[in-house]
XYZ file of C-alpha atoms in Angstrom:
757
model
C 90.291 139.115 82.520
C 93.564 137.433 82.572
C 93.397 133.762 81.595
C 95.848 131.549 83.873
C 98.296 129.496 81.912
C 97.173 126.189 83.330
C 93.625 126.581 81.877
C 94.775 127.369 78.544
C 97.406 124.463 78.380
C 94.906 122.032 79.679
C 92.448 123.375 77.029
C 94.615 122.910 74.048
C 95.672 119.476 75.727
C 92.651 118.181 76.208
C 90.761 118.915 72.743
C 93.991 117.701 70.743
C 93.890 114.879 73.052
C 90.181 113.952 72.396
C 90.673 114.702 68.525
C 93.801 112.373 68.270
C 91.869 109.556 70.514
C 88.809 109.606 68.390
C 91.082 108.799 65.307
C 92.783 106.135 66.974
C 89.518 104.756 68.077
C 88.308 105.070 64.077
C 91.743 102.894 62.990
C 91.251 100.301 65.684
C 94.514 101.542 67.436
C 94.994 101.476 71.105
C 93.832 105.010 72.442
C 96.991 105.002 74.890
C 99.233 105.627 72.122
C 96.632 108.302 70.805
C 97.174 110.230 74.166
C 101.212 109.952 73.783
C 101.005 111.330 70.459
C 98.691 114.048 71.531
C 101.069 115.002 74.204
C 104.005 115.015 71.869
C 101.789 117.360 69.433
C 101.730 119.895 72.159
C 105.105 119.949 73.206
C 107.969 122.010 72.298
C 109.507 119.339 70.242
C 106.448 119.545 67.456
C 106.456 122.711 65.602
C 102.702 123.954 66.495
C 101.521 127.237 67.270
C 101.241 126.165 70.494
C 103.063 124.845 73.356
C 102.595 124.188 76.909
C 103.926 126.884 79.115
C 103.098 125.407 82.893
C 105.134 122.335 82.317
C 105.695 122.175 86.333
C 102.148 122.547 86.912
C 101.084 119.505 84.328
C 104.053 117.200 85.897
C 102.630 117.470 89.169
C 99.295 116.584 87.593
C 100.670 113.465 85.752
C 102.421 112.682 89.506
C 99.277 112.714 90.963
C 97.757 110.940 88.106
C 100.124 108.174 88.933
C 98.656 107.942 92.527
C 95.335 107.812 91.301
C 96.524 104.838 88.888
C 98.372 102.509 91.424
C 95.193 103.556 93.601
C 92.589 101.722 91.178
C 95.183 98.977 90.303
C 95.311 98.422 94.132
C 91.230 98.295 93.926
C 91.834 95.414 91.396
C 93.660 93.592 93.943
C 92.051 91.434 96.734
C 93.669 88.540 98.561
C 90.688 85.877 97.231
C 91.552 87.397 93.683
C 95.498 86.606 94.107
C 94.564 83.224 95.317
C 92.230 82.347 92.201
C 94.664 83.018 89.404
C 96.793 79.845 90.563
C 100.176 78.809 90.343
C 100.346 78.875 86.600
C 100.196 82.602 86.562
C 102.334 82.998 89.837
C 105.398 80.957 88.450
C 104.848 82.255 84.751
C 104.979 86.055 86.042
C 108.373 85.439 88.154
C 109.997 83.513 85.423
C 109.349 85.728 82.865
C 109.811 89.180 84.816
C 112.728 88.051 86.637
C 114.447 86.667 83.275
C 113.361 89.675 81.107
C 114.803 92.016 83.719
C 118.076 89.691 83.799
C 118.408 89.888 80.089
C 117.345 93.814 80.003
C 120.164 94.590 82.616
C 122.934 92.545 80.847
C 121.961 94.614 77.324
C 122.281 98.003 78.873
C 125.578 97.053 79.964
C 126.276 95.838 77.088
C 125.771 99.211 75.085
C 127.080 101.233 77.643
C 124.587 102.334 80.251
C 125.343 102.969 83.960
C 124.107 100.184 86.168
C 120.828 102.389 87.418
C 120.166 102.694 84.114
C 120.553 99.200 83.105
C 118.508 98.200 86.033
C 115.537 100.717 85.218
C 115.956 99.075 81.575
C 115.428 95.786 82.360
C 112.412 96.771 84.935
C 110.704 98.293 81.831
C 111.043 95.455 79.724
C 109.593 93.367 82.382
C 106.236 94.229 82.234
C 103.604 93.797 79.577
C 100.728 95.903 78.815
C 97.423 94.855 80.262
C 95.286 97.305 78.186
C 96.861 96.232 74.666
C 96.779 92.891 75.455
C 93.094 92.775 76.186
C 92.404 94.859 73.402
C 93.908 92.354 70.844
C 91.897 89.595 72.557
C 88.899 91.019 71.661
C 89.853 92.273 68.087
C 90.780 88.513 67.430
C 88.213 87.093 68.889
C 90.265 84.630 71.174
C 89.199 86.010 74.444
C 87.307 82.805 75.232
C 90.143 80.372 74.732
C 92.262 78.811 77.560
C 95.439 80.406 77.402
C 93.862 84.055 77.403
C 92.773 83.565 80.821
C 96.201 82.216 81.834
C 97.803 85.342 80.301
C 95.192 87.616 82.183
C 96.165 85.901 85.463
C 99.588 86.259 84.876
C 99.299 89.838 83.764
C 97.249 90.682 87.402
C 100.694 89.259 89.026
C 102.687 91.407 86.725
C 100.995 94.332 88.115
C 101.285 93.522 91.559
C 104.934 92.555 91.416
C 105.248 95.962 89.035
C 103.900 97.676 92.397
C 106.960 96.004 94.582
C 109.642 96.505 91.762
C 108.948 100.198 91.829
C 109.526 99.934 95.592
C 112.606 98.353 95.816
C 113.835 100.512 92.653
C 112.915 103.680 94.851
C 115.017 101.931 97.703
C 117.909 101.328 95.191
C 117.959 104.611 93.875
C 118.268 106.420 97.365
C 120.422 103.977 98.819
C 122.761 103.154 95.819
C 126.229 104.412 97.427
C 125.430 102.514 100.610
C 125.955 98.749 101.831
C 123.700 95.866 100.918
C 123.032 95.437 104.821
C 121.535 98.657 104.912
C 119.241 98.078 101.787
C 118.035 94.900 103.192
C 117.215 96.171 106.235
C 114.997 99.150 104.650
C 113.398 96.377 102.550
C 112.373 94.746 105.424
C 111.088 97.494 107.406
C 109.032 97.851 104.140
C 107.721 94.339 104.799
C 106.965 94.920 108.543
C 104.956 98.544 107.345
C 103.448 96.378 104.553
C 101.888 93.787 107.059
C 100.933 96.359 110.029
C 99.196 98.672 107.443
C 97.295 95.594 105.751
C 96.287 94.285 109.162
C 95.003 97.504 110.282
C 93.577 98.165 107.324
C 91.564 95.041 106.908
C 90.415 94.997 111.017
C 89.503 98.830 110.820
C 88.082 100.149 107.527
C 85.334 97.520 106.258
C 83.537 97.879 109.913
C 84.305 101.643 109.293
C 82.416 101.739 105.851
C 79.649 99.941 107.154
C 78.869 101.983 109.798
C 78.920 105.090 107.679
C 77.556 103.962 104.292
C 74.152 104.965 105.058
C 75.198 108.604 105.459
C 77.308 108.736 102.241
C 76.316 109.408 98.693
C 78.359 109.406 95.511
C 80.283 112.759 96.010
C 80.781 111.578 99.749
C 82.746 108.346 98.987
C 84.777 110.041 96.356
C 85.955 112.694 98.927
C 86.452 109.686 101.575
C 88.291 106.979 99.175
C 90.580 109.534 97.635
C 91.339 111.210 100.811
C 92.519 107.979 102.298
C 94.214 107.054 99.379
C 96.615 110.392 99.568
C 96.502 109.778 103.458
C 98.388 106.497 102.799
C 100.504 107.944 99.991
C 101.947 110.246 102.488
C 102.103 107.932 105.617
C 104.357 105.795 103.283
C 106.268 108.790 102.062
C 107.059 109.855 105.678
C 108.166 106.592 106.507
C 110.836 106.510 103.647
C 109.004 104.426 100.983
C 107.297 105.610 97.886
C 103.989 107.392 97.452
C 103.227 105.051 94.917
C 103.152 102.086 97.697
C 100.992 103.857 100.036
C 98.068 104.741 96.932
C 98.676 100.788 96.201
C 98.107 100.060 99.691
C 94.908 101.962 99.643
C 93.240 100.754 96.866
C 94.074 96.986 97.969
C 92.361 97.673 101.430
C 89.186 99.150 99.773
C 89.015 95.901 97.543
C 88.520 93.529 100.240
C 85.578 95.364 101.003
C 81.862 94.765 99.497
C 81.861 98.618 98.498
C 85.102 97.912 96.145
C 83.003 98.410 93.051
C 81.016 101.492 94.166
C 84.534 103.064 95.276
C 86.227 102.026 91.922
C 82.967 103.368 89.828
C 82.708 106.448 92.034
C 86.529 107.430 91.396
C 86.819 106.524 87.581
C 86.112 109.528 85.940
C 88.674 111.203 88.062
C 91.218 107.928 87.480
C 90.398 108.351 83.692
C 90.954 112.471 83.518
C 94.388 112.272 85.647
C 95.523 109.117 83.553
C 94.807 111.151 80.127
C 97.051 113.679 81.595
C 99.658 111.286 82.719
C 99.885 109.666 78.879
C 100.098 113.435 77.813
C 102.653 114.117 80.014
C 104.765 110.848 78.453
C 103.962 111.977 75.100
C 105.655 115.690 75.913
C 108.897 113.773 77.113
C 109.317 112.277 73.748
C 112.189 113.816 71.917
C 112.036 113.129 68.115
C 115.957 113.814 67.844
C 116.898 111.575 70.458
C 114.866 108.685 68.765
C 116.573 109.836 65.449
C 119.893 109.422 67.611
C 118.892 106.192 69.364
C 117.061 104.072 66.627
C 120.018 101.778 66.538
C 119.176 101.115 70.202
C 115.300 101.246 70.016
C 115.080 98.468 67.594
C 117.121 96.116 69.384
C 115.436 96.981 72.822
C 112.062 96.016 70.904
C 113.232 92.664 69.673
C 115.101 91.488 72.860
C 111.745 92.750 74.661
C 109.649 90.397 72.530
C 112.139 87.756 72.281
C 112.891 87.342 76.118
C 109.315 87.584 76.637
C 108.717 84.837 74.194
C 111.110 82.496 75.595
C 110.895 83.049 79.601
C 107.192 83.495 79.485
C 106.513 79.999 77.465
C 109.388 78.735 79.932
C 107.221 79.925 82.951
C 104.160 78.096 81.390
C 105.964 74.858 80.650
C 107.235 74.766 84.113
C 103.819 74.897 85.223
C 102.522 72.113 83.678
C 100.779 73.752 80.266
C 101.367 72.316 77.031
C 103.488 73.739 74.201
C 101.111 75.135 72.461
C 99.237 77.204 75.532
C 102.895 78.170 76.340
C 103.810 79.359 72.809
C 100.589 81.248 72.532
C 100.639 82.592 75.862
C 104.350 83.919 75.497
C 103.535 85.673 71.782
C 100.686 87.672 73.700
C 102.869 88.754 76.369
C 104.988 90.940 74.047
C 104.026 94.333 74.039
C 105.775 96.364 76.706
C 103.178 97.817 79.267
C 102.002 101.462 80.223
C 103.696 100.610 83.801
C 106.848 100.631 82.002
C 106.049 104.800 81.491
C 105.287 104.998 85.359
C 108.840 103.106 85.839
C 110.511 105.763 83.548
C 108.996 108.813 85.303
C 109.829 107.426 88.710
C 113.585 106.866 87.503
C 113.536 110.855 86.125
C 111.966 112.187 89.324
C 114.670 110.322 91.257
C 117.123 111.438 89.240
C 119.030 108.120 88.547
C 117.673 107.461 85.129
C 119.014 109.782 82.109
C 116.085 111.585 80.331
C 117.003 110.209 76.803
C 115.477 106.999 77.676
C 112.192 108.305 78.127
C 111.458 108.359 74.331
C 113.840 105.425 73.573
C 111.312 103.088 75.914
C 108.068 104.953 74.427
C 109.331 104.291 70.695
C 109.859 100.693 71.471
C 106.750 100.108 73.571
C 104.762 101.855 70.173
C 106.760 98.911 68.168
C 105.933 96.030 70.455
C 102.312 97.306 70.804
C 101.786 97.496 66.741
C 103.344 94.008 66.417
C 101.314 92.162 69.423
C 98.302 91.303 67.101
C 100.537 89.949 64.288
C 102.368 88.035 66.764
C 99.088 86.290 68.430
C 97.895 85.561 64.737
C 101.229 83.761 64.019
C 101.529 82.048 67.419
C 99.713 78.983 66.279
C 101.649 78.241 63.046
C 105.000 79.045 64.850
C 104.063 76.047 67.460
C 103.350 73.861 64.679
C 106.891 74.796 63.427
C 107.935 74.044 66.688
C 106.559 70.593 66.792
C 107.674 69.425 63.445
C 111.108 70.175 64.257
C 111.613 69.037 67.942
C 113.086 65.711 68.627
C 110.133 63.503 69.539
C 112.096 62.616 72.756
C 111.524 66.228 73.624
C 107.901 66.598 72.937
C 107.330 63.315 74.838
C 108.818 64.451 77.759
C 107.055 67.992 77.661
C 103.778 66.002 77.015
C 104.339 63.759 80.419
C 105.768 66.511 82.221
C 102.391 68.809 81.465
C 100.151 65.743 81.839
C 102.094 64.693 85.386
C 101.880 68.263 86.536
C 98.018 68.993 85.598
C 96.945 65.335 87.014
C 98.774 66.088 90.257
C 96.335 65.710 93.229
C 95.851 69.201 94.336
C 96.082 68.610 98.095
C 99.417 69.176 99.494
C 101.293 67.058 101.739
C 100.865 67.361 105.361
C 104.372 68.719 105.744
C 103.775 71.144 103.191
C 100.248 72.568 104.732
C 101.742 72.356 108.129
C 104.757 74.593 107.408
C 103.145 77.213 105.275
C 100.888 77.566 108.326
C 104.097 77.644 110.619
C 105.821 80.213 108.618
C 102.495 82.233 108.243
C 102.199 82.412 112.201
C 105.807 82.871 112.603
C 105.843 86.170 110.265
C 102.566 87.626 110.879
C 102.645 87.532 114.788
C 106.327 87.925 114.734
C 106.045 90.868 112.849
C 102.907 92.181 115.014
C 105.358 91.365 118.214
C 108.390 93.017 117.161
C 106.879 96.151 115.404
C 105.029 96.471 118.767
C 108.250 96.574 121.097
C 110.360 98.472 118.451
C 107.561 101.224 118.224
C 107.394 101.162 122.082
C 110.897 101.918 122.857
C 111.492 104.178 120.220
C 108.105 106.115 119.884
C 106.183 105.587 122.859
C 108.646 105.671 125.496
C 110.716 109.133 124.408
C 106.932 110.402 123.998
C 106.235 109.385 127.403
C 109.265 111.029 128.907
C 107.979 114.214 128.189
C 105.004 113.704 130.675
C 106.568 111.733 133.003
C 109.910 110.477 134.397
C 112.275 107.923 133.027
C 111.371 105.083 134.849
C 107.595 105.200 134.718
C 108.173 105.743 130.789
C 109.450 102.719 130.336
C 107.132 100.723 132.919
C 104.039 102.261 130.983
C 105.710 101.609 127.230
C 106.679 98.097 128.674
C 103.101 97.225 130.081
C 101.853 98.036 126.304
C 104.327 96.042 124.601
C 103.581 92.933 126.683
C 100.275 93.371 126.767
C 100.431 93.059 122.590
C 102.672 90.219 123.063
C 100.721 88.409 125.536
C 97.367 88.859 123.137
C 98.975 87.360 120.103
C 100.896 84.553 121.931
C 98.507 81.966 122.025
C 97.879 81.865 118.105
C 101.089 81.941 117.725
C 101.845 79.134 119.598
C 98.900 77.372 118.560
C 100.103 73.840 117.534
C 97.485 71.345 118.180
C 95.166 71.662 114.866
C 94.161 68.920 112.432
C 97.336 68.831 110.212
C 99.511 69.037 113.171
C 98.076 66.276 115.090
C 97.809 63.793 112.196
C 101.803 64.496 111.503
C 102.548 63.830 115.181
C 100.653 60.244 115.479
C 101.813 59.563 111.586
C 105.314 58.957 112.395
C 107.580 59.670 115.668
C 110.312 60.864 113.187
C 108.034 63.726 112.288
C 108.212 64.713 116.141
C 112.082 65.962 116.032
C 111.734 68.818 113.576
C 108.454 69.780 114.704
C 109.814 70.495 118.225
C 112.781 72.139 117.047
C 110.493 74.364 114.763
C 108.495 75.081 118.035
C 111.742 75.731 119.998
C 112.598 78.489 117.387
C 109.158 80.436 118.011
C 109.889 80.412 121.347
C 113.439 81.437 121.284
C 111.926 84.404 118.891
C 109.409 85.433 121.453
C 112.067 85.454 124.094
C 114.359 87.538 121.967
C 111.499 90.142 121.355
C 110.411 90.089 125.240
C 114.024 90.830 125.969
C 114.528 93.903 123.992
C 112.462 96.416 125.593
C 114.089 95.473 128.820
C 117.590 95.498 127.619
C 116.769 99.007 125.886
C 115.149 100.582 129.046
C 116.316 99.188 131.998
C 119.788 99.038 133.080
C 119.870 96.574 136.764
C 118.471 93.230 137.102
C 117.816 92.538 133.331
C 117.882 88.806 133.765
C 115.474 88.500 136.713
C 112.922 91.102 134.901
C 113.529 88.825 131.831
C 112.239 85.928 134.002
C 109.648 87.684 135.682
C 107.840 89.137 132.672
C 108.217 85.787 130.777
C 105.950 84.228 133.178
C 103.438 87.176 133.557
C 103.041 86.899 129.607
C 102.364 83.387 129.761
C 100.296 83.393 132.582
C 98.216 86.582 131.168
C 97.916 84.844 127.977
C 96.071 82.133 129.442
C 93.589 84.375 131.401
C 89.948 84.511 129.327
C 90.197 88.178 129.150
C 93.097 87.964 126.720
C 91.793 84.883 124.948
C 88.515 86.371 124.679
C 89.795 89.603 123.185
C 92.226 87.911 120.715
C 89.012 85.580 119.549
C 86.855 88.871 119.274
C 89.913 90.286 117.139
C 90.589 87.451 115.195
C 86.764 86.916 113.973
C 86.380 90.452 113.379
C 89.367 90.441 111.000
C 88.384 87.160 109.238
C 84.742 88.600 108.240
C 86.088 91.650 107.156
C 88.667 90.025 105.211
C 86.169 87.469 103.553
C 83.428 90.551 103.581
C 83.458 90.558 99.991
C 83.100 86.749 98.890
C 80.268 86.859 102.043
C 78.443 89.519 100.481
C 78.389 87.827 97.028
C 77.334 84.630 98.422
C 74.526 86.084 100.172
C 73.284 87.783 97.598
C 73.529 84.640 95.332
C 72.297 82.251 97.781
C 70.953 84.197 100.443
C 71.964 82.810 104.188
C 73.031 79.300 103.766
C 72.470 76.416 106.212
C 76.338 76.088 106.052
C 76.791 74.396 109.326
C 74.559 71.082 108.319
C 77.011 70.363 105.313
C 80.193 71.431 107.259
C 79.995 69.168 109.960
C 80.112 65.575 109.608
C 78.912 62.920 112.156
C 80.018 59.133 112.748
C 79.410 56.558 115.658
C 81.504 53.568 116.757
C 81.304 51.155 119.254
C 84.114 51.296 122.306
C 86.101 48.172 122.201
C 86.665 45.783 125.155
C 90.211 46.344 125.143
C 90.064 50.401 124.802
C 92.991 51.842 126.879
C 90.386 55.234 127.722
C 87.498 52.904 129.150
C 86.693 54.107 132.484
C 88.100 57.916 132.004
C 85.900 60.921 131.760
C 85.196 62.668 128.814
C 87.058 65.787 130.328
C 89.910 63.845 130.837
C 90.398 62.407 127.495
C 90.169 66.061 126.133
C 89.189 65.131 122.495
C 87.824 68.374 121.983
C 91.271 70.198 122.232
C 93.100 67.524 121.085
C 91.243 66.438 117.729
C 88.603 69.173 117.630
C 85.368 67.082 117.952
C 82.551 66.427 120.275
C 80.888 63.328 121.657
C 77.182 64.478 121.156
C 75.806 61.216 122.436
C 76.203 57.871 124.074
C 73.876 55.232 123.099
C 74.488 52.460 126.099
C 72.284 49.836 125.886
C 68.565 50.412 125.428
C 69.519 53.783 127.157
C 70.339 57.112 125.073
C 72.485 59.970 126.425
C 72.373 63.179 124.749
C 75.002 65.721 125.048
C 77.031 63.781 127.828
C 78.454 66.025 130.409
C 82.448 65.863 130.835
C 82.127 63.749 133.876
C 80.438 60.849 132.187
C 82.453 57.836 132.107
C 83.105 55.918 128.657
C 82.383 52.264 129.234
C 82.717 49.056 127.073
C 80.387 48.543 124.141
C 79.119 51.804 124.457
C 78.182 53.390 120.734
C 79.809 57.143 120.949
C 78.460 59.372 118.249
C 81.440 62.070 117.440
C 80.746 65.195 115.303
C 83.385 67.170 113.733
C 84.378 68.403 110.346
C 86.007 65.599 107.888
C 89.773 66.283 108.698
C 89.458 65.922 112.813
C 87.155 62.785 112.457
C 90.154 61.043 110.513
C 92.452 62.406 113.091
C 90.398 60.577 115.756
C 90.166 57.654 113.958
C 94.309 57.720 113.547
C 94.648 58.429 116.962
C 92.091 55.407 118.740
C 93.694 53.146 116.247
C 89.593 52.180 114.896
C 88.782 51.164 111.560
C 87.324 54.108 109.740
C 83.460 54.164 109.339
C 81.683 52.817 106.452
C 80.187 56.381 105.958
C 80.781 59.363 107.767
C 77.638 61.465 107.046
C 77.136 65.325 107.231
C 75.293 66.313 110.259
C 72.090 67.399 107.946
C 72.019 63.837 106.431
C 72.114 61.967 109.887
C 69.194 64.488 111.283
C 67.272 63.481 108.090
C 67.563 59.764 108.577
C 68.305 58.655 111.788
C 65.831 57.963 115.012
C 62.002 58.560 114.370
C 62.008 58.612 118.003
C 61.805 61.848 118.839
C 62.720 61.889 122.457
C 66.115 60.433 121.649
C 66.776 62.517 118.457
C 69.377 64.977 118.088
C 67.933 68.322 116.662
C 70.240 71.464 115.242
C 68.868 74.611 114.856
C 70.042 78.046 114.095
C 69.008 80.688 116.336
C 69.232 84.747 115.697
C 70.643 86.632 118.564
C 68.465 89.245 119.562
C 70.278 90.911 122.120
C 67.738 90.529 124.985
C 68.745 86.811 125.957
C 70.775 86.323 129.123
C 73.902 84.510 127.550
C 74.415 88.031 124.825
C 77.351 89.512 125.682
C 78.774 86.388 127.508
C 81.484 83.863 126.267
C 80.365 80.057 125.415
C 81.835 78.827 128.307
C 79.736 81.498 130.641
C 76.544 81.150 128.979
C 74.892 78.102 130.780
C 73.049 76.657 127.686
C 74.973 73.464 127.991
C 74.747 73.395 131.642
C 70.816 74.513 131.997
C 69.471 74.425 128.740
C 71.362 70.992 127.780
C 72.166 72.198 124.240
C 75.815 72.924 122.581
C 76.706 75.241 120.376
C 78.596 73.741 117.502
C 78.819 77.162 115.473
C 78.545 80.900 115.247
C 77.830 83.024 112.377
C 78.993 87.067 113.086
C 77.856 89.373 110.259
C 77.916 86.227 107.789
C 81.151 84.940 108.758
C 80.942 81.262 109.880
C 82.871 80.025 112.612
C 82.491 76.141 112.918
C 83.444 74.458 116.547
C 84.197 77.674 118.350
C 86.620 78.105 121.204
C 84.442 78.461 124.320
C 86.133 81.742 124.924
C 84.486 83.476 122.358
C 81.582 86.034 123.027
C 77.931 85.661 121.747
C 77.060 89.213 120.535
C 73.831 90.403 119.524
C 72.897 89.420 115.545
C 74.570 86.417 115.724
C 73.315 83.227 114.498
C 74.428 80.448 116.905
C 73.779 76.755 115.403
C 72.678 74.802 118.611
C 72.514 70.857 118.953
C 70.488 69.116 121.670
C 67.065 67.416 121.903
C 63.925 68.288 119.790
C 62.690 69.703 122.982
C 65.448 71.504 124.448
C 66.274 73.149 121.041
C 62.861 73.973 120.717
C 62.664 75.597 123.966
C 66.224 77.625 123.647
C 64.741 79.009 120.185
C 61.426 79.681 121.760
C 63.071 81.875 124.453
C 65.040 83.652 121.819
C 61.742 84.614 119.940
C 60.033 85.463 123.426
C 62.761 87.805 124.235
C 61.760 89.908 121.530
């Protein structure tokens, strides 16, 4: 029987890899280097009795290995993990990678490399090896020290930036003969692609997995997760981006779900297998004759990589507020050229823009940096003492002062910084969604509909869909009355002109997006159509249907985004009584000269303006629980107001009243106040069974306040808490609603829910 050459190739490659890896493990050397050596042994460059025959298939398998590796790198990235690495890791990664990339590019041009070869050389040198560094920390017994956690955080950010460097390099390679404008447009489209796919993935994938996981076994989970991985890679390729970007995105979407560990565990064996084949293929491309010829380049490249990483990584650590010792130790630790560099090298060769002789050069340089890394880590302490002994005292004092001031800075970001971050987040997020909807409707939906109906109706239907999407996201994009906005607006009149200007910029952007479909699909009466459509969108965005639909989408999205964290907290602590601790309550007496005396609570609009609620009024000896909006405020009334701490502080500032001596949590208030049960406020969590008359209705339509005389302060949807929910939010089965009212009314509402079972 004929044995296919691929079977023979894999048999020999894996046997050699297994033997060499055992030897390397025994010698305490990185196993990855063993796989590269095994690849070299089975390559045509090694005089052995056996050489790989089916090189093309092995190359294809190694490309699959890259896709699966990127998928698993994506599995390590969820948004909460990125936030947890801190500013030090982000600053260090940016400074180090940009600095080393620039140095590598300059060195490449100095030794006569082409522009693209120099760019790829800089990119390959800029990324450090996570595997080698982690192993060195474990062997040297320093894994628990402060600087090692900073280094690992930096490596997380480097892997993330490495993915985007690959995407940018692919774009540069394909469009190296085009202008900068076209390249920027392509990168902008890539940004839109990332935003849209991340939003769709976060919105759909966790919900889909939660519905089907009871039907899944390990085998089915492997098939599904890898199917989604390759599907995302294919879509990315069809849209003109790299397959690696699609695979990374697929992994990052799984990373945010509570099933991420199951997916990683189920696919790890396949990842290990294809990773081995990839590193074997790296070794098969190592030509010893090229290494012998280029030895004068390999040694300088290794030295430059070590020195540049030491300088720029240490600089990044110092700029982020770390001490000199921490910075130097971190810089020495980040010396080894990473396994990501092999992926970038493979990308350059596959795109035909990097000379093949650079492949063995970078592999040889990475081996040198890997072998010297433990020595560098051991000597980092001595080098730090050397610097301290030779640097001027003034320099050391300034560095110490800077480090102390940076680390002692109050973590609270100024209000302007918080609001600007929120402003640009909403501008980029919702603006991208609206823009993508407009472009997709004009260039995809309209041409497709023209095959089914005439041109006018195709345009009308496409515009209807576009403007429905715009109306859906108009409200959150133009939402300004949050706590930070209110605080800035009240703090100083000087804040108001720039804030109004930024609001106008959003309005202009929305107007341009609204006008684009009209301009593209309708020739006559564009101005009239534009005004009519703009008014219709504004009216539509205020309707209960649109508002409720958006709130449902937002709650589901945020719940899915935080699913992993919610699942972990529930496993650790069970169902937490979160609302009792998240909401504060304070009381104050209405002064005689208050400008709002005689006004109804509904006229004051404190809920909309400041996100607070008046839950009780004490008027003389009389207590009014959960007063209606028609209730007028009188001088001498004692108002009890609930809200979170920021909202309460905003109300103090707006009313120009002295802050109370104490602001208690809702739990503390209910535990200490009023032995009179008739006038006492109670707060209770009620599980919605689905049989209640208010299930499936928005809060404003439930009659819980008007008939049940209770107020909803929060809703928990699948574990995700919504504090002080919008009245348009719909109550669903299995939600947990937190209601406040008198003991009797809250008890009746809870009993009614139980009786409905």
